[in-house]
Structure formats: C-alpha cells, structure tokens
CSV table of C-alpha atoms (C1' of nucleotides) in Angstrom, one decimal:
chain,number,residue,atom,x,y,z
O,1,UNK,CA,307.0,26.9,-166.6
O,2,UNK,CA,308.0,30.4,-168.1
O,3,UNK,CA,310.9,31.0,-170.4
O,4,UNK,CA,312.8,33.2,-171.0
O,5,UNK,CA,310.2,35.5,-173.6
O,6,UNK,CA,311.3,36.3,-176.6
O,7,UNK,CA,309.3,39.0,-176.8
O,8,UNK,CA,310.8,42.5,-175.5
O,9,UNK,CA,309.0,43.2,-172.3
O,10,UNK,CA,308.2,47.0,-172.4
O,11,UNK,CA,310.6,47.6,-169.4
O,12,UNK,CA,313.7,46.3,-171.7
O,13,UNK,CA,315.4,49.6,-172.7
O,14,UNK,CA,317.0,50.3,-175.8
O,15,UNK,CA,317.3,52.8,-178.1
O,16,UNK,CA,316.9,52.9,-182.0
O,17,UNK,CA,319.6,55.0,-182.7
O,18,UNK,CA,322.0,53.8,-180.3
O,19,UNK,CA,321.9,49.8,-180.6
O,20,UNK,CA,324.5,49.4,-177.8
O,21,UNK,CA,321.8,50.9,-174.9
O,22,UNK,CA,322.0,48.1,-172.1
O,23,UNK,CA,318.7,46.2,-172.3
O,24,UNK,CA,316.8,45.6,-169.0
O,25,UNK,CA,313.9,42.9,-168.1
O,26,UNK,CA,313.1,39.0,-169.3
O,27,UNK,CA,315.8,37.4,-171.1
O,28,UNK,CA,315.1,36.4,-174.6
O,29,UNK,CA,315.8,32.9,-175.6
O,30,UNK,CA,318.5,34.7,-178.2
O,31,UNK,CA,320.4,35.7,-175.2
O,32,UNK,CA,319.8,32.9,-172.9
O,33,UNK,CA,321.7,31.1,-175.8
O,34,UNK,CA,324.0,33.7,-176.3
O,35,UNK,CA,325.4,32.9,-172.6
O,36,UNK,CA,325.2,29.7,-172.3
O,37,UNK,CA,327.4,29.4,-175.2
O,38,UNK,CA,329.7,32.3,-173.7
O,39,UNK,CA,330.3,30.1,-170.6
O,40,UNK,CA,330.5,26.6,-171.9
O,41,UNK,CA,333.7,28.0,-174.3
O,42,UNK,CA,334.7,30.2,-171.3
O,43,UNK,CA,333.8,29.5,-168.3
O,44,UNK,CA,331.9,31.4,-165.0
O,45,UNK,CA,333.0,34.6,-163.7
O,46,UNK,CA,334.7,38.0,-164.6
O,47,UNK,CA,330.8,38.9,-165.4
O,48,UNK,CA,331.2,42.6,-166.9
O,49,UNK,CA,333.7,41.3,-169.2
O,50,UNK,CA,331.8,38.5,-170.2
O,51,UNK,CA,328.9,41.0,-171.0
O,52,UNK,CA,330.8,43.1,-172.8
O,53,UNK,CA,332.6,40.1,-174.8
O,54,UNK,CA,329.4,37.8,-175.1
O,55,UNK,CA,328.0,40.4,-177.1
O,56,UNK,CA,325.2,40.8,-174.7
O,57,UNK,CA,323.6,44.2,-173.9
O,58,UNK,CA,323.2,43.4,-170.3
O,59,UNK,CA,325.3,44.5,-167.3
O,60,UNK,CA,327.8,41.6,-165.8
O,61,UNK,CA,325.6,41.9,-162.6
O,62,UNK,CA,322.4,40.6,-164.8
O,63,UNK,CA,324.3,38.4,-166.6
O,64,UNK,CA,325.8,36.6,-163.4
O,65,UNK,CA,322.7,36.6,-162.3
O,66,UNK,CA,320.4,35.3,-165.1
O,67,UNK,CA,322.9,32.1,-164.7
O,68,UNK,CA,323.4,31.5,-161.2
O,69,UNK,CA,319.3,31.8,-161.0
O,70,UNK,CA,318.0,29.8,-163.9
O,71,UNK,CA,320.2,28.9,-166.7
O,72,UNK,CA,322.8,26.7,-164.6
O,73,UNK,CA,322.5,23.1,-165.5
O,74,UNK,CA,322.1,22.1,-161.6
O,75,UNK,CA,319.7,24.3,-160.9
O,76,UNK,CA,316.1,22.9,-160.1
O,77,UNK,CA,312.9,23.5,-160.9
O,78,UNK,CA,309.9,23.3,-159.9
O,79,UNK,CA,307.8,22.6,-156.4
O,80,UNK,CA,310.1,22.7,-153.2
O,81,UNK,CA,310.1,18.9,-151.8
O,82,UNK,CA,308.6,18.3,-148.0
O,83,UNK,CA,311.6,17.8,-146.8
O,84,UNK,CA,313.0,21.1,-148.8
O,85,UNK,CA,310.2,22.8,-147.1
O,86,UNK,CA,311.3,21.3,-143.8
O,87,UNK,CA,315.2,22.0,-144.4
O,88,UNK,CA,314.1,25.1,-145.1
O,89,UNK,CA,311.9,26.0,-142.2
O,90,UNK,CA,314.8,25.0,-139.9
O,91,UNK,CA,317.4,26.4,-140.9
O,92,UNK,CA,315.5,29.8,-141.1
O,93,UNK,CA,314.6,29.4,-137.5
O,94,UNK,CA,318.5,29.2,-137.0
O,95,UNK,CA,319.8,31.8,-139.1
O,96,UNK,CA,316.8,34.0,-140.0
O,97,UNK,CA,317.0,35.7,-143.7
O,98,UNK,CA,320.3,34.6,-144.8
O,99,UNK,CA,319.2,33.2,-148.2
O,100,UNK,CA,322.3,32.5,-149.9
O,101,UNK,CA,323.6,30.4,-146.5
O,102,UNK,CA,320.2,28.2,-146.2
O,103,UNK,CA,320.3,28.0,-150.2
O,104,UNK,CA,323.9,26.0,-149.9
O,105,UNK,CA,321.7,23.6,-147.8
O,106,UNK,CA,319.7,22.9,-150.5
O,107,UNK,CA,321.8,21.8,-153.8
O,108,UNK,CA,320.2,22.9,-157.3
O,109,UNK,CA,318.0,25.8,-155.2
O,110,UNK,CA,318.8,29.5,-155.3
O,111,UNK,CA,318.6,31.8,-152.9
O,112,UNK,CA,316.1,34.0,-155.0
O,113,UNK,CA,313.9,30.8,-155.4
O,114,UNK,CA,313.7,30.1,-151.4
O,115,UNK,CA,313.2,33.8,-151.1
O,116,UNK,CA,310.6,33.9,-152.7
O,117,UNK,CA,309.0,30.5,-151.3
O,118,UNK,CA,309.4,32.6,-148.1
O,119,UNK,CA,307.9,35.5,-148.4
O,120,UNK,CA,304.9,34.2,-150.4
O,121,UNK,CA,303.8,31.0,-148.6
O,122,UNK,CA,304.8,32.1,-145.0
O,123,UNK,CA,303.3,35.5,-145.6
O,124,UNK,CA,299.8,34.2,-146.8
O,125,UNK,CA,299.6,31.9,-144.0
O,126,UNK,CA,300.5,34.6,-141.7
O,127,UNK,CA,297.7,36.6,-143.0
O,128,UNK,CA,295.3,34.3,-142.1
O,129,UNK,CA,296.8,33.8,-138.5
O,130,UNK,CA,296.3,37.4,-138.4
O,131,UNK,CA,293.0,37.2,-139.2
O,132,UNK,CA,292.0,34.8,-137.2
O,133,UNK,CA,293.3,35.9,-134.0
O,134,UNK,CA,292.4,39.2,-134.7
O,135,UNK,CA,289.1,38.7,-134.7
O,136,UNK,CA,288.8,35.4,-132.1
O,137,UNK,CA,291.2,33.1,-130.6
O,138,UNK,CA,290.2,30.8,-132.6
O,139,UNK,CA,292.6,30.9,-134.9
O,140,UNK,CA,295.0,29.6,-132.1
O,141,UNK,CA,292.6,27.4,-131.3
O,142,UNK,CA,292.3,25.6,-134.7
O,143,UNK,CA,296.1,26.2,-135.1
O,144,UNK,CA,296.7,24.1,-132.2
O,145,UNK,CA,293.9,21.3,-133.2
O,146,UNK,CA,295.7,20.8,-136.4
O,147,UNK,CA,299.0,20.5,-134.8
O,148,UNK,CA,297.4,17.8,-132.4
O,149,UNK,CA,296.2,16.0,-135.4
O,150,UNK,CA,299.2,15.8,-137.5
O,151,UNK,CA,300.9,15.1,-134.2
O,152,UNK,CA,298.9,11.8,-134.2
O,153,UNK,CA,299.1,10.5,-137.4
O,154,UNK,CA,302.6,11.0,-136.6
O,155,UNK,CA,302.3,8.8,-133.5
O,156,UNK,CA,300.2,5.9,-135.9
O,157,UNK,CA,303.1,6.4,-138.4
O,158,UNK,CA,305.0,5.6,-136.1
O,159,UNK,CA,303.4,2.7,-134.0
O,160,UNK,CA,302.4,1.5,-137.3
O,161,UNK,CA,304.3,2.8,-140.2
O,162,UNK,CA,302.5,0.6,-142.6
O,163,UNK,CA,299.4,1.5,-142.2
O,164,UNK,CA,299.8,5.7,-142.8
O,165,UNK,CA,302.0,6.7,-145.3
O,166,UNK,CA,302.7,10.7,-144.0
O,167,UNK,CA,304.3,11.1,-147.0
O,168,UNK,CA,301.4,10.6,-149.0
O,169,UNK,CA,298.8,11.9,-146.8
O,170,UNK,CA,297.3,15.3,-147.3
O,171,UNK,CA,296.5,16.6,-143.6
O,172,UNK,CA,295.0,19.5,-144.2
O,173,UNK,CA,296.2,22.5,-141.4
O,174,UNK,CA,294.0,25.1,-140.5
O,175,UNK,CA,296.4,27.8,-141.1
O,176,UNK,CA,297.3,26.5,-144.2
O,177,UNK,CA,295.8,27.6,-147.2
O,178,UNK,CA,297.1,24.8,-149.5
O,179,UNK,CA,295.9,21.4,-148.4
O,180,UNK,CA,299.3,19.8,-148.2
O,181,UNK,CA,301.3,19.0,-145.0
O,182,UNK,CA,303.6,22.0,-145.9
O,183,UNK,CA,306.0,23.7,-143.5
O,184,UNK,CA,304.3,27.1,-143.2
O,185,UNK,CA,305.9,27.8,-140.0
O,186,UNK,CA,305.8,30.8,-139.1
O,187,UNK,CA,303.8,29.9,-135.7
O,188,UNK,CA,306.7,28.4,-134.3
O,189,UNK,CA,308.9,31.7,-134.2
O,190,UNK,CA,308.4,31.9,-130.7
O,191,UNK,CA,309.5,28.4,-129.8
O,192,UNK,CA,313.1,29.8,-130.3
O,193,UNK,CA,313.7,29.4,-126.7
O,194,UNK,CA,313.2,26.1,-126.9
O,195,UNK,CA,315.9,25.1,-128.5
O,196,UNK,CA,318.1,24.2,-126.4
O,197,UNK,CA,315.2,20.7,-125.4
O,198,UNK,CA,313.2,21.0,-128.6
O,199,UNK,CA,313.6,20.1,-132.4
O,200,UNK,CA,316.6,21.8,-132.7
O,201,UNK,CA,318.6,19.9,-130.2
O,202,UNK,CA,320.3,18.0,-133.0
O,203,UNK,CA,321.5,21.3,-134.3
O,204,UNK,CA,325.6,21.9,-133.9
O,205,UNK,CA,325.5,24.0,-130.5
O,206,UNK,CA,329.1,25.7,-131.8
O,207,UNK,CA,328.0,26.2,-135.1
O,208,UNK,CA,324.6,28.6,-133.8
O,209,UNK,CA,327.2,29.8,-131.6
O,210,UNK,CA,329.5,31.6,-134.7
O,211,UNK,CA,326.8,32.1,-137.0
O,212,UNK,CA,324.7,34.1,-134.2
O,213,UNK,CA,326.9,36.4,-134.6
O,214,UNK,CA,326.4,37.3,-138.1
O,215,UNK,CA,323.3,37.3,-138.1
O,216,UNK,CA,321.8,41.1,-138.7
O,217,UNK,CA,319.3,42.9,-137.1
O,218,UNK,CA,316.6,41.3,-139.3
O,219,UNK,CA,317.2,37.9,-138.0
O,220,UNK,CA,316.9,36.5,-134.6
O,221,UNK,CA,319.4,34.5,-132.6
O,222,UNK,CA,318.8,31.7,-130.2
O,223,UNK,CA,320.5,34.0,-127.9
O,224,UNK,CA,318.2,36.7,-128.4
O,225,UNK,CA,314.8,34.9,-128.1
O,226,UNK,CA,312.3,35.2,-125.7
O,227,UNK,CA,312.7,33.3,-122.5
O,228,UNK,CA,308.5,32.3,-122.2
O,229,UNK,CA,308.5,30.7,-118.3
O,230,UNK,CA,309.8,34.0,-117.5
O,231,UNK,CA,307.1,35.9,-118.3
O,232,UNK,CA,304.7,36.5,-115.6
O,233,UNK,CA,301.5,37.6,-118.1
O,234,UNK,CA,299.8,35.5,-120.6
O,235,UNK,CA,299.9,35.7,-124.3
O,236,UNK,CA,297.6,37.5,-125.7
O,237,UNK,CA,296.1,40.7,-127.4
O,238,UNK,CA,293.7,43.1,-126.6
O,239,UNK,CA,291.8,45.1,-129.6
O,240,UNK,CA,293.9,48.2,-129.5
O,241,UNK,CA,297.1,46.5,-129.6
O,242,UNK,CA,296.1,44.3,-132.9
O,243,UNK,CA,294.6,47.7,-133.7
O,244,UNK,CA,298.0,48.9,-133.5
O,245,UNK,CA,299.2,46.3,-135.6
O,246,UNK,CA,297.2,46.6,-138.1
O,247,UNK,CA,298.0,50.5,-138.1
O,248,UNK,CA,301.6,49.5,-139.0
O,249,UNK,CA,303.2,49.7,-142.2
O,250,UNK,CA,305.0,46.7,-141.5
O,251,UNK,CA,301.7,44.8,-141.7
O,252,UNK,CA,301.5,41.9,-140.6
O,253,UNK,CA,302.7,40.7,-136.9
O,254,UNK,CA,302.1,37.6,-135.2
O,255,UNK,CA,300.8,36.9,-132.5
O,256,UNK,CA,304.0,35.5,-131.3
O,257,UNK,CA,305.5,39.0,-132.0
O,258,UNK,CA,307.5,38.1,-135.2
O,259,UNK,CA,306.9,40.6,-137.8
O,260,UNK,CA,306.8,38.7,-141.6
O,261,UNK,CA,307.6,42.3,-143.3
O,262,UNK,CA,310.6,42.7,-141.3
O,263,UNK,CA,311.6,39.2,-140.3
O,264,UNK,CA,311.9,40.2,-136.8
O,265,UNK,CA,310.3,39.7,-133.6
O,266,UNK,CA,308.7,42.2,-131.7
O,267,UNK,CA,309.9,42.1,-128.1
O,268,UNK,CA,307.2,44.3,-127.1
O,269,UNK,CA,304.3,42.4,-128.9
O,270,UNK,CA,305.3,39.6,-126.6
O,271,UNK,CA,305.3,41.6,-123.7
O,272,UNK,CA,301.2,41.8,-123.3
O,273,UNK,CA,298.4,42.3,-121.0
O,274,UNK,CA,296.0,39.4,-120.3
O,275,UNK,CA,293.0,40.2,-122.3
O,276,UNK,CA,291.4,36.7,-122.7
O,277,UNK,CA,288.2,36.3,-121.0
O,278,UNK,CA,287.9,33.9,-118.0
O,279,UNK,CA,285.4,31.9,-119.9
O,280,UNK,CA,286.8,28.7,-120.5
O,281,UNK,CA,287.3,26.9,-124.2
O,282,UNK,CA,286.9,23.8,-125.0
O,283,UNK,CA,289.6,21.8,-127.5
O,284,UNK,CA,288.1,18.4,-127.8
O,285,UNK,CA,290.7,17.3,-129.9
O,286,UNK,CA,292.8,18.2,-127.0
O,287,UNK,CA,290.9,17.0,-124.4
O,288,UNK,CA,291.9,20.3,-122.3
O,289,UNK,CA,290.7,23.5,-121.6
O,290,UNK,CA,292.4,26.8,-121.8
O,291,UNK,CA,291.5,29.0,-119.0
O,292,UNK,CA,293.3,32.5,-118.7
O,293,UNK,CA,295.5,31.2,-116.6
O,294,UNK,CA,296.2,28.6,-118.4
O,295,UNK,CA,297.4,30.8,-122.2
O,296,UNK,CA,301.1,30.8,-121.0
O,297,UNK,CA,300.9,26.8,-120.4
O,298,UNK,CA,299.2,26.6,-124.1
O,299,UNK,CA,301.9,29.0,-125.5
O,300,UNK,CA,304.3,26.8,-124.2
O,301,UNK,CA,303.1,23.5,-125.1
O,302,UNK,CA,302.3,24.8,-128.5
O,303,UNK,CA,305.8,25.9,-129.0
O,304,UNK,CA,306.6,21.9,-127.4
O,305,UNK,CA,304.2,20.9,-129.7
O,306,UNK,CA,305.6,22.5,-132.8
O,307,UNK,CA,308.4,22.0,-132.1
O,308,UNK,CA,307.7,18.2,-131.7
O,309,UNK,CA,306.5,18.1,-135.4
O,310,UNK,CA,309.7,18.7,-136.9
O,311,UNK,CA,312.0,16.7,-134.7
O,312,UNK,CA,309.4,13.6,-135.6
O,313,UNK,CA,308.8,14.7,-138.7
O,314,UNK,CA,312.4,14.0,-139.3
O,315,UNK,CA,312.8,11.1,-138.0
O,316,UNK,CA,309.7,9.7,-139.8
O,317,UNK,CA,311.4,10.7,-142.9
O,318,UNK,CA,314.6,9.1,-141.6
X,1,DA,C1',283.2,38.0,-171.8
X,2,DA,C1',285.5,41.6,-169.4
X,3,DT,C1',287.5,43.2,-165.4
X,4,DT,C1',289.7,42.8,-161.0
X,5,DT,C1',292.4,40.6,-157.7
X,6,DG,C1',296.1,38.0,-155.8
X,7,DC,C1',299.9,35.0,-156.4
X,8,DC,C1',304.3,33.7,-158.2
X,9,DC,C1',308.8,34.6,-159.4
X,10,DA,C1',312.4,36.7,-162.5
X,11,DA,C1',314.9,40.6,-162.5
X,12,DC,C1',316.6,44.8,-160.6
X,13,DC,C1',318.6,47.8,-157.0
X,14,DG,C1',321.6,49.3,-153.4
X,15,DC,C1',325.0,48.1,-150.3
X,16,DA,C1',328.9,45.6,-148.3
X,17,DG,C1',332.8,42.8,-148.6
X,18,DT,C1',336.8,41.3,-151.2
X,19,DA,C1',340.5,41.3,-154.6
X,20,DC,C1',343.8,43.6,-156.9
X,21,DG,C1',346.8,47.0,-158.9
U,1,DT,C1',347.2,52.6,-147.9
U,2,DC,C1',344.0,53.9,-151.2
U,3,DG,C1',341.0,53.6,-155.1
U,4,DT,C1',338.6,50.9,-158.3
U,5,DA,C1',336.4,46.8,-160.1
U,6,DC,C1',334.2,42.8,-159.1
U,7,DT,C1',331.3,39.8,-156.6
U,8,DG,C1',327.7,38.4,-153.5
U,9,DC,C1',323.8,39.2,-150.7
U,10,DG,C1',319.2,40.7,-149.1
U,11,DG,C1',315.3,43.6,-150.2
U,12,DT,C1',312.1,45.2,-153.5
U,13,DT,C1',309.6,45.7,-157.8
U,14,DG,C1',306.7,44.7,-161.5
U,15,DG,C1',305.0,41.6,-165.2
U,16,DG,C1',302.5,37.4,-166.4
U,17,DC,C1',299.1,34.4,-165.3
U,18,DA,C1',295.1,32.2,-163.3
U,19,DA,C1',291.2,32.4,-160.3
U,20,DA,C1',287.5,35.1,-158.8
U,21,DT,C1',284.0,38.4,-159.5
DNA sequence: AATTTGCCCAACCGCAGTACG
DNA sequence: TCGTACTGCGGTTGGGCAAAT
C-alpha cells in the first residue's frame, strides 16, 4: 500500500524565501496528521478555512480532497469485491460516468477509486477486444465461449450449489487479462436495449426514468440505445472501418460501437456493412454455427447471454 | 544489472452548481 | 439580482512501482 511519502515529491512547490508558497503533490505523513487532527477537534467542511487555520500549505480544495479520498476512517482499501465489481458494472450501464452517484452505492469507496478501477481494467480488456477483432473474429468468438462457460458453471451452481463454489472458482475469460471471474464488461454496452427483458429488469423503471435525464453527453441512456432487431445489417467490421478506428484519437472503440476514451457509443460504428465471410465457424462449445446471416442472431444472444450472467450471477450470490 | 514499458492510483485542474451576503 | 466563495464532480496528469526486455 503507499502512504502518504514523506519525502517532497519534486512536483511539491515551495519556495525558500517565502515558506507560505502552497505546496502541491503527495501528502507527507506530517500533514496527513496535521488534518486529521484539524478535523477530529473541528470537524468537515469550510475546506479553505481549514487550510488556512490547520496550518497546512495546501488549498481547501486539496485538503477536502486528501480526506474524502483516503484519510476518512470509512474509507476502504484495497481490491474491489466481486460483487463491488458487479455493483459497479451495473450501475455504470444505468447511469454511465457518474462516479460520485455509483460511488454512494458502494459505502467506504470513492469516486476517484472506482474511476480509476474503470478506466484501467475496462480499458485493458478493451484493448484486447480490439485486438482480437481487429485482426479475426475470433476474439468474439472466444468472447462468446467464455461467456458459455461461465454460463454453465452457473447452471451446475445452481442445479448443484454444493458441488461448485463460483465464488471460489477462478474461470478464466478470454478477454480478461486477470484470471479471475471479474466484471470487465465492457462487451455488454450494446445489450442496453435489452433492458427492458434482460438483467436489468430488476432495476427501478422510474428511477432510470429521472436519472436519464441527467445523464450527459458522455453517458448513454436506456432511452438512447440501440434498438438491435431493427437493424437490417449484421455486426460487423470491414478493415478500413477498424482502420478508421484505429486512426482516431479517441483510441479504442468496440466493436459494439462504445468508445472507452469517451464513454460513449458510436451510433455510426453500429451502423455497419456485412463484411464477414460466408464461410461458416464452428463454436463447439456452443454447439452452433455462425453464418453471415446469422452475426445479428449471435449479437443478439450475446447481449442475452451477457446479460444472463449478471442477473444469475446475482442471484447465485443471493 | 540496467533500461524500458505498462499499470495503478493519488492528486490536480477546470467547470458547474449552490449558498450566502 | 448580483457577485463571491465554497463545494462537488468528472476528466486528466504524472510519479511510483513491478514486470518485461
């Protein structure tokens, strides 16, 4: 775990003839102290003051901010739980990048800290999605094989709960790079429209209803999302269109269309040419095959499938 | 052993909303 | 009603560290 250092980071600023310059950077543990002590005899809030008072050299904003992130006595640390991950994961999916809102879901986390499991974890497995599919549609493939696997050990879990404990099992996913059964998610952007049937049933209908409406631009609403059975085109890319994607500063995109860089889906990424080629593929684990034709059908049962995982997954853990 | 690379996360920044005089 | 200070939020940056080369 790292402390606070008590050794001045080269980016803290000061000056040697004026000792009052506002420092900047890592706490030292001298500080840390300094307002923890401030608050306990005084309490939260009126931060500038309490910078200024405290005798720290910090602004009230970093001050407010070094405590509500890490030296608050309910704040947790360490790994984010399974069912954290979960929590996490779905309430995302309802109200996109609204940190501070899913981080009141989840007592002793902080919006920084779920941030930041965001953008690291989802974004690396997004990378390799990226990969994979840019080169071969296997990534999909294998995405969609180790959803059908985790899918049934969630079925022998649950015909059987004795015999396979999820909780302890480590089910490696394709698309994962860490060999736990973490909530990555990403993929299921697109099952959005699913909602209304899928794993998010069980979410308050008025509630999305308000809070769609503050969402920003970054974020999607349930309202907004892609209505799949409408479209009359497979899923799919053809080589100058993940060109394109790859030309973009925003990095990476999906194959779903949902951009990690800017949290948002791309409307026209969805909106593709059939590029697969007729030959058929076989998904043993499936037990199907995935003609062209067939890619809207898989797109769709994916999203079913996905979707699926969470709404057992729940109950498992219920 | 030295260097590079990538990940993690604390901290900062800018902006918007709110409270208050 | 307006201006200012305060607070909260989301996006971004950069340093530390460990793994890879």
């Amino acid at each position: 775990m790292r402390l606070a250092m008590s050794i001045p980071s080269k980016s803290i600023i000061f000056s040697s003839e004026d000792d009052s310059e506002l420092r900047r950077g890592p706490w030292s543990v001298e500080e840390d102290d300094l307002l923890v002590n401030y608050i306990a005899n005084h309490g939260e809030g009126k931060w500038n003051l309490l910078a200024i008072r405290s005798g720290l050299r910090r602004t009230g904003k970093s001050c407010r901010l070094r405590w509500l992130n890490y030296l608050k006595p309910d704040v947790k640390r360490g790994n984010l739980t399974l069912e954290e991950q979960l929590l996490i994961f779905e309430l995302h999916s309802k109200w996109g990048n609204r940190w501070s809102k899913i981080a009141q879901q989840l007592p002793g986390r902080t919006d920084n800290e779920i941030k930041n499991y965001w953008r690291t974890r989802i974004q690396k497995q997004a990378r390799y999605v990226k990969l994979e599919t840019h080169r071969t549609t296997t990534g999909f493939l294998e995405f969609v094989k180790g959803l059908q696997m985790t899918r049934c050990l969630h079925r022998a879990q649950e015909s059987s709960p004795s015999t396979i404990s999820l909780q302890d099992q480590e089910i490696p996913l394709p698309f994962d790079g860490a060999s736990h059964y973490s909530l990555f998610g990403i993929w299921t952007a697109p099952t959005t429209e699913l909602t209304s049937q899928g794993a998010f049933n069980h979410l308050n209908q008025q509630e999305q209803n308000s809070d769609s409406e503050h969402n920003n631009a970054s974020s999607i609403s349930n309202s907004e999302s892609v209505i799949i059975p409408n479209m009359t085109q497979p899923l799919g890319y053809n080589a100058s269109q993940v060109q394109a994607l790859d030309n973009s500063d925003f990095g990476i995109s999906l194959c779903d269309g949902y951009s990690i860089y800017n949290n948002a889906y791309d409307m026209n990424a969805l909106n593709l040419t059939a590029t697969m080629d007729a030959e058929k593929m076989e998904l043993p684990l499936i037990g199907c095959q995935i003609s062209e034709t067939n890619w809207l059908n898989m797109e769709f049962e994916c999203s079913t499938w996905i979707n699926d995982e969470l709404w057992q997954f729940r109950n498992i853990q219920r």
